[in-house]
CSV table of C-alpha atoms and ligand atoms in Angstrom, one decimal:
chain,number,residue,atom,x,y,z
A,288,MET,CA,0.3,0.3,-0.2
A,289,LYS,CA,1.0,3.8,-0.4
A,290,PHE,CA,0.3,5.7,2.3
A,291,VAL,CA,1.1,10.0,3.3
A,292,SER,CA,2.7,10.9,6.0
A,293,VAL,CA,2.0,13.6,6.9
A,294,VAL,CA,4.7,15.9,9.8
A,295,GLY,CA,4.6,19.1,10.2
A,296,ALA,CA,5.8,20.8,14.9
A,297,ARG,CA,8.3,18.8,16.7
A,298,PRO,CA,6.5,16.2,18.6
A,299,GLU,CA,4.8,14.8,15.1
A,300,PHE,CA,9.0,13.7,13.9
A,301,VAL,CA,9.3,12.1,17.5
A,302,GLN,CA,5.4,9.9,16.4
A,303,ALA,CA,7.0,9.7,12.9
A,304,ALA,CA,10.3,7.9,13.8
A,305,PRO,CA,9.0,4.2,14.8
A,306,VAL,CA,6.2,3.9,12.5
A,307,SER,CA,8.2,5.1,9.2
A,308,TRP,CA,10.7,2.5,10.5
A,309,ALA,CA,7.6,-0.7,10.8
A,310,LEU,CA,5.8,1.2,7.9
A,311,ARG,CA,8.8,1.3,5.8
A,312,LYS,CA,8.8,-2.8,5.9
A,313,ALA,CA,5.9,-3.7,4.1
A,314,HIS,CA,4.3,-0.5,2.5
A,315,GLN,CA,5.6,2.6,-0.1
A,316,GLU,CA,5.5,6.0,2.3
A,317,ILE,CA,5.8,9.3,1.8
A,318,LEU,CA,6.2,12.2,4.1
A,319,VAL,CA,5.0,15.2,3.8
A,320,HIS,CA,6.6,18.0,5.9
A,321,THR,CA,4.1,21.2,6.1
A,322,GLY,CA,7.2,22.9,7.4
A,323,GLN,CA,4.9,24.3,10.4
A,324,HIS,CA,8.3,23.6,13.0
A,325,TYR,CA,12.0,25.4,10.2
A,326,ASP,CA,14.2,26.3,13.0
A,327,TYR,CA,16.7,24.4,12.6
A,328,ALA,CA,16.3,23.6,16.9
A,329,MET,CA,12.4,22.3,16.6
A,330,SER,CA,13.1,20.5,13.0
A,331,GLN,CA,15.9,19.6,11.5
A,332,ALA,CA,17.7,18.3,14.2
A,333,PHE,CA,15.3,15.9,14.6
A,334,PHE,CA,15.8,14.6,11.0
A,335,ASP,CA,19.7,14.4,11.8
A,336,GLU,CA,19.2,12.7,15.5
A,337,LEU,CA,16.1,10.5,14.7
A,338,ASP,CA,15.9,8.0,11.6
A,339,VAL,CA,12.8,9.7,10.1
A,340,PRO,CA,13.4,10.0,6.5
A,341,ALA,CA,14.0,12.8,5.3
A,342,PRO,CA,10.8,14.3,3.8
A,343,ASP,CA,10.0,14.3,0.2
A,344,TYR,CA,7.8,16.9,-0.1
A,345,ASN,CA,8.7,20.3,2.6
A,346,LEU,CA,5.6,22.9,2.0
A,347,GLU,CA,7.4,24.9,3.6
A,348,VAL,CA,4.7,27.0,5.1
A,349,GLY,CA,6.1,28.9,8.0
A,350,SER,CA,3.9,30.3,10.9
A,351,GLY,CA,0.7,32.8,10.3
A,352,THR,CA,-2.6,32.8,12.6
A,353,HIS,CA,-4.5,29.6,12.0
A,354,ALA,CA,-6.3,30.3,9.9
A,355,ARG,CA,-3.9,31.7,7.0
A,356,GLN,CA,-0.8,28.6,7.9
A,357,THR,CA,-4.2,25.9,8.1
A,358,ALA,CA,-5.0,27.1,4.3
A,359,ALA,CA,-1.5,27.1,3.4
A,360,MET,CA,-1.2,23.3,4.4
A,361,LEU,CA,-4.4,22.2,2.4
A,362,ILE,CA,-3.2,24.2,-0.7
A,363,GLY,CA,-0.3,22.3,-0.3
A,364,MET,CA,-1.6,19.3,0.6
A,365,GLU,CA,-3.8,18.7,-1.8
A,366,ASP,CA,-1.8,19.6,-4.9
A,367,VAL,CA,0.8,15.9,-3.0
A,368,LEU,CA,-2.1,14.0,-3.1
A,369,LEU,CA,-3.2,14.9,-6.2
A,370,LYS,CA,0.0,13.9,-7.9
A,371,GLU,CA,0.4,11.0,-5.6
A,372,GLN,CA,-2.7,9.4,-4.9
A,373,PRO,CA,-2.0,7.7,-2.0
A,374,ASP,CA,-4.6,4.6,-0.6
A,375,ALA,CA,-4.3,6.9,2.5
A,376,VAL,CA,-3.6,9.7,4.4
A,377,ILE,CA,-1.8,9.2,7.6
A,378,VAL,CA,-1.8,11.9,10.6
A,379,ARG,CA,-1.0,12.5,14.7
A,380,GLY,CA,-1.7,13.9,17.6
A,381,ASP,CA,-3.6,17.8,17.4
A,382,THR,CA,-1.9,19.9,15.4
A,383,ASN,CA,-2.7,22.7,12.5
A,384,SER,CA,-0.9,20.3,10.5
A,385,THR,CA,-3.1,17.4,11.8
A,386,VAL,CA,-6.2,19.1,10.5
A,387,ALA,CA,-4.6,20.0,7.6
A,388,GLY,CA,-3.1,16.7,6.4
A,389,ALA,CA,-7.4,15.2,7.9
A,390,LEU,CA,-9.0,17.7,6.0
A,391,ALA,CA,-7.0,17.9,2.4
A,392,ALA,CA,-8.0,14.2,2.7
A,393,SER,CA,-11.2,14.3,3.1
A,394,LYS,CA,-12.3,16.4,0.7
A,395,LEU,CA,-10.3,14.1,-1.5
A,396,GLY,CA,-12.3,11.0,-0.6
A,397,ILE,CA,-8.8,9.6,0.6
A,398,ASP,CA,-8.6,7.3,4.2
A,399,ILE,CA,-7.8,8.9,6.8
A,400,VAL,CA,-5.0,7.1,10.1
A,401,HIS,CA,-4.8,9.0,12.9
A,402,ILE,CA,-2.3,7.9,15.0
A,403,GLU,CA,-2.7,9.3,19.2
A,404,ALA,CA,-6.5,9.9,18.5
A,405,GLY,CA,-9.1,10.6,21.3
A,406,GLU,CA,-7.2,11.8,23.7
A,407,ARG,CA,-9.4,14.9,24.6
A,408,SER,CA,-9.3,17.6,27.2
A,409,PHE,CA,-12.3,18.6,27.6
A,410,ALA,CA,-11.4,22.5,26.7
A,411,ARG,CA,-13.3,23.1,23.4
A,412,SER,CA,-10.7,26.6,23.5
A,413,MET,CA,-8.1,24.8,23.2
A,414,PRO,CA,-6.6,24.6,19.2
A,415,GLU,CA,-5.3,21.6,20.1
A,416,GLU,CA,-8.8,19.9,21.2
A,417,GLN,CA,-10.2,21.4,17.5
A,418,ASN,CA,-7.9,19.7,15.3
A,419,ARG,CA,-8.1,16.6,17.2
A,420,ILE,CA,-11.5,16.3,17.4
A,421,ILE,CA,-11.5,16.6,13.6
A,422,ALA,CA,-9.2,14.1,13.0
A,423,ASP,CA,-10.4,11.7,14.8
A,424,HIS,CA,-14.0,12.7,13.3
A,425,LEU,CA,-13.0,12.3,9.0
A,426,ALA,CA,-10.3,9.1,10.2
A,427,GLY,CA,-11.6,5.4,8.5
A,428,ARG,CA,-9.0,3.8,11.6
A,429,CYS,CA,-8.1,5.4,14.7
A,430,PHE,CA,-5.0,4.2,16.7
A,431,CYS,CA,-5.3,4.8,21.1
A,432,VAL,CA,-2.8,4.7,23.0
A,433,SER,CA,-4.8,3.5,25.6
A,434,SER,CA,-8.9,2.2,26.0
A,435,LYS,CA,-10.1,5.7,28.1
A,436,SER,CA,-8.9,7.2,24.1
A,437,ALA,CA,-11.1,5.0,23.0
A,438,ALA,CA,-14.1,5.2,25.0
A,439,ASN,CA,-13.6,9.0,24.7
A,440,LEU,CA,-14.0,8.3,20.9
A,441,ALA,CA,-17.2,6.1,21.6
A,442,ALA,CA,-18.3,9.1,23.8
A,443,GLU,CA,-19.0,10.6,20.4
A,444,GLY,CA,-19.5,8.4,18.5
A,445,ILE,CA,-16.7,6.6,16.8
A,446,PHE,CA,-16.7,3.0,16.9
A,447,GLU,CA,-15.2,1.3,14.1
A,448,GLY,CA,-11.7,1.2,13.4
A,449,VAL,CA,-10.7,2.1,17.1
A,450,TYR,CA,-7.0,0.2,17.8
A,451,VAL,CA,-6.1,0.4,21.4
A,452,THR,CA,-2.1,0.5,20.1
A,453,GLY,CA,0.0,2.3,22.8
A,454,ASP,CA,2.6,5.6,22.4
A,455,VAL,CA,4.3,5.5,19.1
A,456,MET,CA,6.7,8.0,21.3
A,457,LEU,CA,7.1,5.5,23.4
A,458,ASP,CA,8.3,3.2,21.5
A,459,ALA,CA,10.9,5.9,20.6
A,460,SER,CA,11.1,6.9,23.9
A,461,LEU,CA,12.3,3.2,24.8
A,462,HIS,CA,14.5,2.9,21.5
A,463,TYR,CA,16.5,6.3,21.4
A,464,ARG,CA,17.4,6.4,26.1
A,465,ALA,CA,20.3,4.2,24.9
A,466,ILE,CA,21.2,5.9,21.8
A,467,ALA,CA,20.9,8.9,24.2
A,468,ARG,CA,23.3,8.1,27.7
A,469,GLU,CA,26.0,6.7,25.1
A,470,LYS,CA,26.0,10.2,22.6
A,471,SER,CA,24.9,13.7,24.9
A,472,ASN,CA,26.8,15.5,27.2
A,473,VAL,CA,24.5,17.9,27.9
A,474,LEU,CA,24.8,17.5,31.6
A,475,GLU,CA,28.7,18.0,31.7
A,476,ARG,CA,28.3,20.4,29.3
A,477,LEU,CA,25.2,23.0,31.5
A,478,ARG,CA,27.4,20.8,34.3
A,479,LEU,CA,24.6,19.3,35.8
A,480,THR,CA,24.3,16.8,38.7
A,481,PRO,CA,21.5,13.5,38.5
A,482,GLU,CA,18.8,14.5,40.5
A,483,LYS,CA,20.2,17.9,41.7
A,484,TYR,CA,18.0,19.7,39.3
A,485,SER,CA,14.8,20.2,37.9
A,486,LEU,CA,13.5,20.1,34.1
A,487,VAL,CA,10.5,22.8,32.5
A,488,THR,CA,9.5,23.7,28.8
A,489,ILE,CA,6.3,25.6,28.5
A,490,HIS,CA,5.1,26.8,24.6
A,491,ARG,CA,0.8,26.4,25.4
A,492,ALA,CA,-0.8,29.1,24.2
A,493,ASN,CA,-2.7,29.2,27.2
A,494,ASN,CA,0.1,29.9,29.5
A,495,THR,CA,2.3,32.5,26.8
A,496,ASP,CA,-0.6,34.2,25.3
A,497,ASP,CA,-1.9,35.3,28.6
A,498,PRO,CA,0.8,37.4,30.4
A,499,GLU,CA,-0.7,36.8,34.2
A,500,ARG,CA,-0.5,33.3,33.8
A,501,LEU,CA,3.1,33.2,31.9
A,502,ARG,CA,4.1,36.1,35.6
A,503,ASN,CA,2.8,33.2,37.6
A,504,ILE,CA,4.7,30.4,36.1
A,505,VAL,CA,7.7,32.8,36.5
A,506,GLU,CA,7.1,34.2,39.6
A,507,ALA,CA,7.0,30.0,40.8
A,508,LEU,CA,10.1,29.3,39.3
A,509,ASN,CA,12.3,32.0,40.8
A,510,ALA,CA,10.9,30.7,44.1
A,511,VAL,CA,11.6,26.8,44.3
A,512,GLY,CA,15.1,27.9,44.9
A,513,GLU,CA,16.8,24.9,42.9
A,514,GLN,CA,19.3,23.7,40.1
A,515,ILE,CA,16.4,24.5,37.0
A,516,VAL,CA,17.1,23.9,33.2
A,517,PHE,CA,15.2,25.1,30.5
A,518,PRO,CA,15.0,24.7,27.6
A,519,VAL,CA,13.2,27.4,26.1
A,520,HIS,CA,10.4,27.1,22.6
A,521,PRO,CA,10.6,29.8,20.5
A,522,ARG,CA,6.6,31.2,20.9
A,523,THR,CA,7.7,31.2,24.2
A,524,ARG,CA,10.9,33.1,23.9
A,525,ASN,CA,8.9,35.6,22.6
A,526,ALA,CA,5.9,35.1,24.9
A,527,LEU,CA,9.0,36.2,28.2
A,528,ARG,CA,9.8,39.1,25.9
A,529,SER,CA,6.8,40.7,25.6
A,530,ILE,CA,6.4,40.5,29.3
A,531,ASP,CA,10.2,41.2,30.8
A,532,ALA,CA,11.1,38.4,32.5
A,533,VAL,CA,14.0,38.6,34.5
A,534,PHE,CA,14.9,35.1,36.6
A,535,ALA,CA,16.9,34.5,40.0
A,536,GLY,CA,19.4,33.1,38.8
A,537,HIS,CA,18.7,29.1,39.8
A,538,VAL,CA,17.3,29.1,36.6
A,539,LEU,CA,19.3,28.5,32.9
A,540,LEU,CA,17.5,29.0,29.6
A,541,THR,CA,19.0,27.3,26.6
A,542,GLU,CA,17.7,26.3,22.9
A,543,PRO,CA,15.4,23.9,22.9
A,544,ALA,CA,16.8,20.2,23.5
A,545,GLY,CA,17.5,18.0,20.9
A,546,TYR,CA,16.0,14.7,20.7
A,547,TYR,CA,19.3,13.2,22.8
A,548,ASP,CA,19.8,16.1,24.8
A,549,MET,CA,15.8,16.2,25.9
A,550,MET,CA,16.4,12.4,26.6
A,551,VAL,CA,19.1,13.1,29.0
A,552,LEU,CA,17.6,15.2,30.4
A,553,GLU,CA,14.8,14.3,31.0
A,554,GLU,CA,15.7,10.8,32.8
A,555,ASN,CA,18.5,12.0,34.7
A,556,ALA,CA,16.0,15.0,36.3
A,557,ARG,CA,14.2,15.5,40.4
A,558,LEU,CA,11.2,16.7,38.7
A,559,ILE,CA,9.9,17.7,35.2
A,560,ALA,CA,7.1,21.1,35.3
A,561,THR,CA,5.7,21.2,31.4
A,562,ASP,CA,2.5,21.9,30.2
A,563,SER,CA,3.6,19.6,27.2
A,564,GLY,CA,2.1,16.7,26.3
A,565,GLY,CA,4.9,14.5,24.8
A,566,VAL,CA,7.2,15.9,27.9
A,567,GLN,CA,4.5,14.5,30.4
A,568,ARG,CA,4.4,11.2,28.6
A,569,GLU,CA,8.2,10.8,29.1
A,570,ALA,CA,9.0,11.9,31.7
A,571,TYR,CA,6.0,8.9,33.1
A,572,TYR,CA,8.0,6.5,30.9
A,573,PHE,CA,11.6,7.6,32.4
A,574,ALA,CA,9.4,7.6,35.5
A,575,ARG,CA,10.0,10.9,36.9
A,576,PRO,CA,7.4,12.3,39.3
A,577,CYS,CA,5.9,15.7,37.0
A,578,ILE,CA,3.6,18.5,37.3
A,579,THR,CA,1.6,19.3,34.8
A,580,LEU,CA,1.4,23.8,34.7
A,581,ARG,CA,-2.2,23.2,32.8
A,582,ASP,CA,-5.2,22.8,33.8
A,583,GLU,CA,-6.7,19.9,32.5
A,584,THR,CA,-4.8,17.8,30.9
A,585,GLU,CA,-5.5,14.7,28.0
A,586,TRP,CA,-3.5,12.0,29.7
A,587,THR,CA,-5.1,11.4,33.2
A,588,GLU,CA,-3.7,8.0,32.7
A,589,THR,CA,-0.7,9.9,34.2
A,590,VAL,CA,-1.9,11.4,36.9
A,591,GLU,CA,-4.4,8.6,38.1
A,592,ALA,CA,-1.4,7.0,38.6
A,593,GLY,CA,-0.1,9.2,40.5
A,594,TRP,CA,3.3,10.2,39.3
A,595,ASN,CA,1.9,13.9,36.9
A,596,LEU,CA,0.3,16.0,39.0
A,597,LEU,CA,-1.5,18.8,37.8
A,598,VAL,CA,-1.4,22.5,39.8
A,599,GLY,CA,-2.1,25.5,36.5
A,600,ALA,CA,-0.3,28.6,36.8
A,601,ASP,CA,-0.6,29.2,40.5
A,602,CYS,CA,2.4,30.6,42.0
A,603,ARG,CA,1.6,28.8,45.1
A,604,LYS,CA,0.6,26.0,44.2
A,605,ILE,CA,3.8,25.4,41.9
A,606,VAL,CA,6.5,26.4,44.5
A,607,ASP,CA,4.1,24.0,47.0
A,608,ALA,CA,3.8,20.9,44.6
A,609,TRP,CA,8.0,21.4,44.1
A,610,HIS,CA,8.8,20.6,47.2
A,611,THR,CA,6.4,18.1,48.4
A,612,PHE,CA,4.9,16.5,45.8
A,613,GLN,CA,5.9,12.8,45.9
A,614,PRO,CA,4.9,9.7,43.5
A,615,PRO,CA,4.0,6.3,45.5
A,616,ALA,CA,5.4,3.0,44.6
A,617,GLU,CA,3.2,1.3,42.2
A,618,HIS,CA,4.7,2.5,38.4
A,619,PRO,CA,1.8,0.2,35.6
A,620,PRO,CA,2.0,0.5,32.3
A,621,VAL,CA,-0.4,2.8,31.0
A,622,LEU,CA,0.1,3.6,27.5
A,623,GLY,CA,1.1,1.1,26.0
A,624,ASP,CA,4.1,-1.4,26.3
A,625,GLY,CA,6.3,0.0,23.4
A,626,THR,CA,5.3,-1.6,20.4
A,627,ALA,CA,2.1,0.3,19.2
A,628,ALA,CA,4.4,1.3,15.8
A,629,LYS,CA,4.7,-2.6,14.5
A,630,LYS,CA,1.1,-3.0,16.2
A,631,ILE,CA,0.0,-0.3,13.7
A,632,ALA,CA,2.0,-1.5,10.8
A,633,GLU,CA,0.1,-5.0,11.3
A,634,ILE,CA,-3.0,-3.3,11.0
A,635,LEU,CA,-2.5,-1.1,8.0
A,636,GLY,CA,-1.0,-4.2,6.4
A,637,GLU,CA,-4.4,-6.1,6.9
B,1978,UD1,C1,2.2,23.9,18.1
B,1978,UD1,C2,1.3,22.9,18.0
B,1978,UD1,C3,1.3,22.6,19.7
B,1978,UD1,C4,2.4,22.0,19.6
B,1978,UD1,C5,3.4,23.0,19.3
B,1978,UD1,C6,5.1,21.9,19.7
B,1978,UD1,C7,-0.4,23.9,16.5
B,1978,UD1,C8,-1.8,24.5,17.0
B,1978,UD1,N1,-0.2,23.4,18.2
B,1978,UD1,O1,2.2,24.5,18.6
B,1978,UD1,O2,0.3,21.6,19.3
B,1978,UD1,O3,2.3,20.9,21.4
B,1978,UD1,O4,3.5,22.8,18.0
B,1978,UD1,O5,5.8,21.8,19.8
B,1978,UD1,O6,0.0,23.7,15.8
B,1978,UD1,N2,8.2,29.6,15.8
B,1978,UD1,C9,9.5,29.5,15.4
B,1978,UD1,N3,10.0,28.8,14.7
B,1978,UD1,C10,9.7,27.6,14.2
B,1978,UD1,C11,8.3,27.1,14.8
B,1978,UD1,C12,8.1,28.1,15.9
B,1978,UD1,O7,10.4,30.6,15.5
B,1978,UD1,O8,10.8,26.9,14.3
B,1978,UD1,C13,7.4,30.8,16.9
B,1978,UD1,C14,6.2,31.4,15.4
B,1978,UD1,O9,6.5,33.0,16.5
B,1978,UD1,C15,5.2,31.0,15.4
B,1978,UD1,C16,4.8,30.5,17.4
B,1978,UD1,O10,6.4,29.6,17.9
B,1978,UD1,O11,4.3,32.0,15.4
B,1978,UD1,C17,4.5,29.4,17.2
B,1978,UD1,O12,4.5,28.2,16.5
B,1978,UD1,P1,3.1,27.3,15.9
B,1978,UD1,O13,3.5,26.2,14.8
B,1978,UD1,O14,2.3,28.4,15.3
B,1978,UD1,O15,2.7,26.2,17.0
B,1978,UD1,P2,3.4,25.8,18.4
B,1978,UD1,O16,3.3,27.2,19.7
B,1978,UD1,O17,4.8,25.8,18.7
B,1979,UDP,N1,11.6,18.0,22.9
B,1979,UDP,C1,12.6,18.4,22.7
B,1979,UDP,N2,13.5,19.2,23.4
B,1979,UDP,C2,12.3,20.0,24.0
B,1979,UDP,C3,11.8,20.3,23.9
B,1979,UDP,C4,10.1,19.4,23.9
B,1979,UDP,O1,13.4,17.1,22.4
B,1979,UDP,O2,13.6,21.6,23.9
B,1979,UDP,C5,10.3,17.1,22.4
B,1979,UDP,C6,10.2,16.1,23.5
B,1979,UDP,O3,10.9,15.1,24.2
B,1979,UDP,C7,8.8,15.3,23.2
B,1979,UDP,C8,8.6,16.0,21.8
B,1979,UDP,O4,10.5,17.0,21.7
B,1979,UDP,O5,10.2,13.8,22.5
B,1979,UDP,C9,7.1,16.8,22.6
B,1979,UDP,O6,7.3,18.2,22.1
B,1979,UDP,P1,6.0,19.5,22.6
B,1979,UDP,O7,6.9,19.8,24.1
B,1979,UDP,O8,6.8,20.6,21.7
B,1979,UDP,O9,5.2,19.2,21.9
B,1979,UDP,P2,4.2,19.0,23.0
B,1979,UDP,O10,4.3,17.4,22.3
B,1979,UDP,O11,3.3,19.8,23.8
B,1979,UDP,O12,3.6,18.8,21.1
């Protein structure tokens, strides 16, 4: 079979890697990069480190408002799909690249495969929630990380073509952690001692675009008094500039981390504080306590397991949790067993 696979934003490069290896054993895959992320550290760095094949097309849409960015992707995707005539289009997650890939395919009557389907934060104002709802409802096959995501789909009337395979990001994490330990010297470079620092990432629109929330988070980071490493997403860099954020000496801001460095930073952190979906899950895969700087999360499995605590953007809650949050001894495999990509490729071949 011939698949067109769509990627565009940082997490999608990670999600694409294991699926591409598994799929290409028996099928043809044409990879389309929408160009949503384009800085070296947000895009090419992942192609250099992960064994994701080079994209066959780059639509080079760049940044823009939601409408402009998604519209440019739709036009580019339609051209590619008309030329390639694939049997199905694969989209993943919840970005604007996801929704554009799904919509372009749907209008041309091409089957859609959605990986990481059925995630819901139930916050309808989140652009990601809108994207994933549309992708799920257009897709003929939905691959879910857990039975909870399948139940979310069932609650919206989607029963056919739903498979629970586990999280492909776990496949990537398991595959790359040993390679990352060998290749990354980030701890030496940043003079970090394992378990003596915490790792922070922030990029969610409702944190970066709300000055009050962002100020509260900065205030909390300044108040914790423990070494922090904070690789800064470009969206957040711009937002921090616009509020003239000033950080205490224990907060080390860096460029966005490469994937190997990020694996090592996560694995050795005492605590991870994030609003990222991928980083919440990876914290779980490395059995690191995670506090989530959001009011809700799609990744409730990690919260229910006791390893992830929702603290929103409340300075006092963040600081309290920083010093007191203690996950339990149990660490069940709530998001699969690291063989999701293999299962997805097998099902797609049927
Ligand atoms: C996007 C996804 C989000 C995902 C995140 C992963 C949507 C709606 N959001 O959010 O779900 O969690 O990617 O990181 O698709 N920028 C650069 N260089 C880049 C990329 C972005 O400078 O290479 C800056 C631009 O100012 C841009 C801003 O970051 O306007 C936001 O980028 P965008 O891709 O629109 O959304 P993200 O916040 O990255
Ligand atoms: N990531 C990375 N460097 C960073 C921040 C994140 O390599 O500085 C990786 C992270 O390990 C995970 C993925 O990018 O694999 C998550 O992407 P991101 O946080 O941008 O988006 P989200 O998962 O929230 O959609």
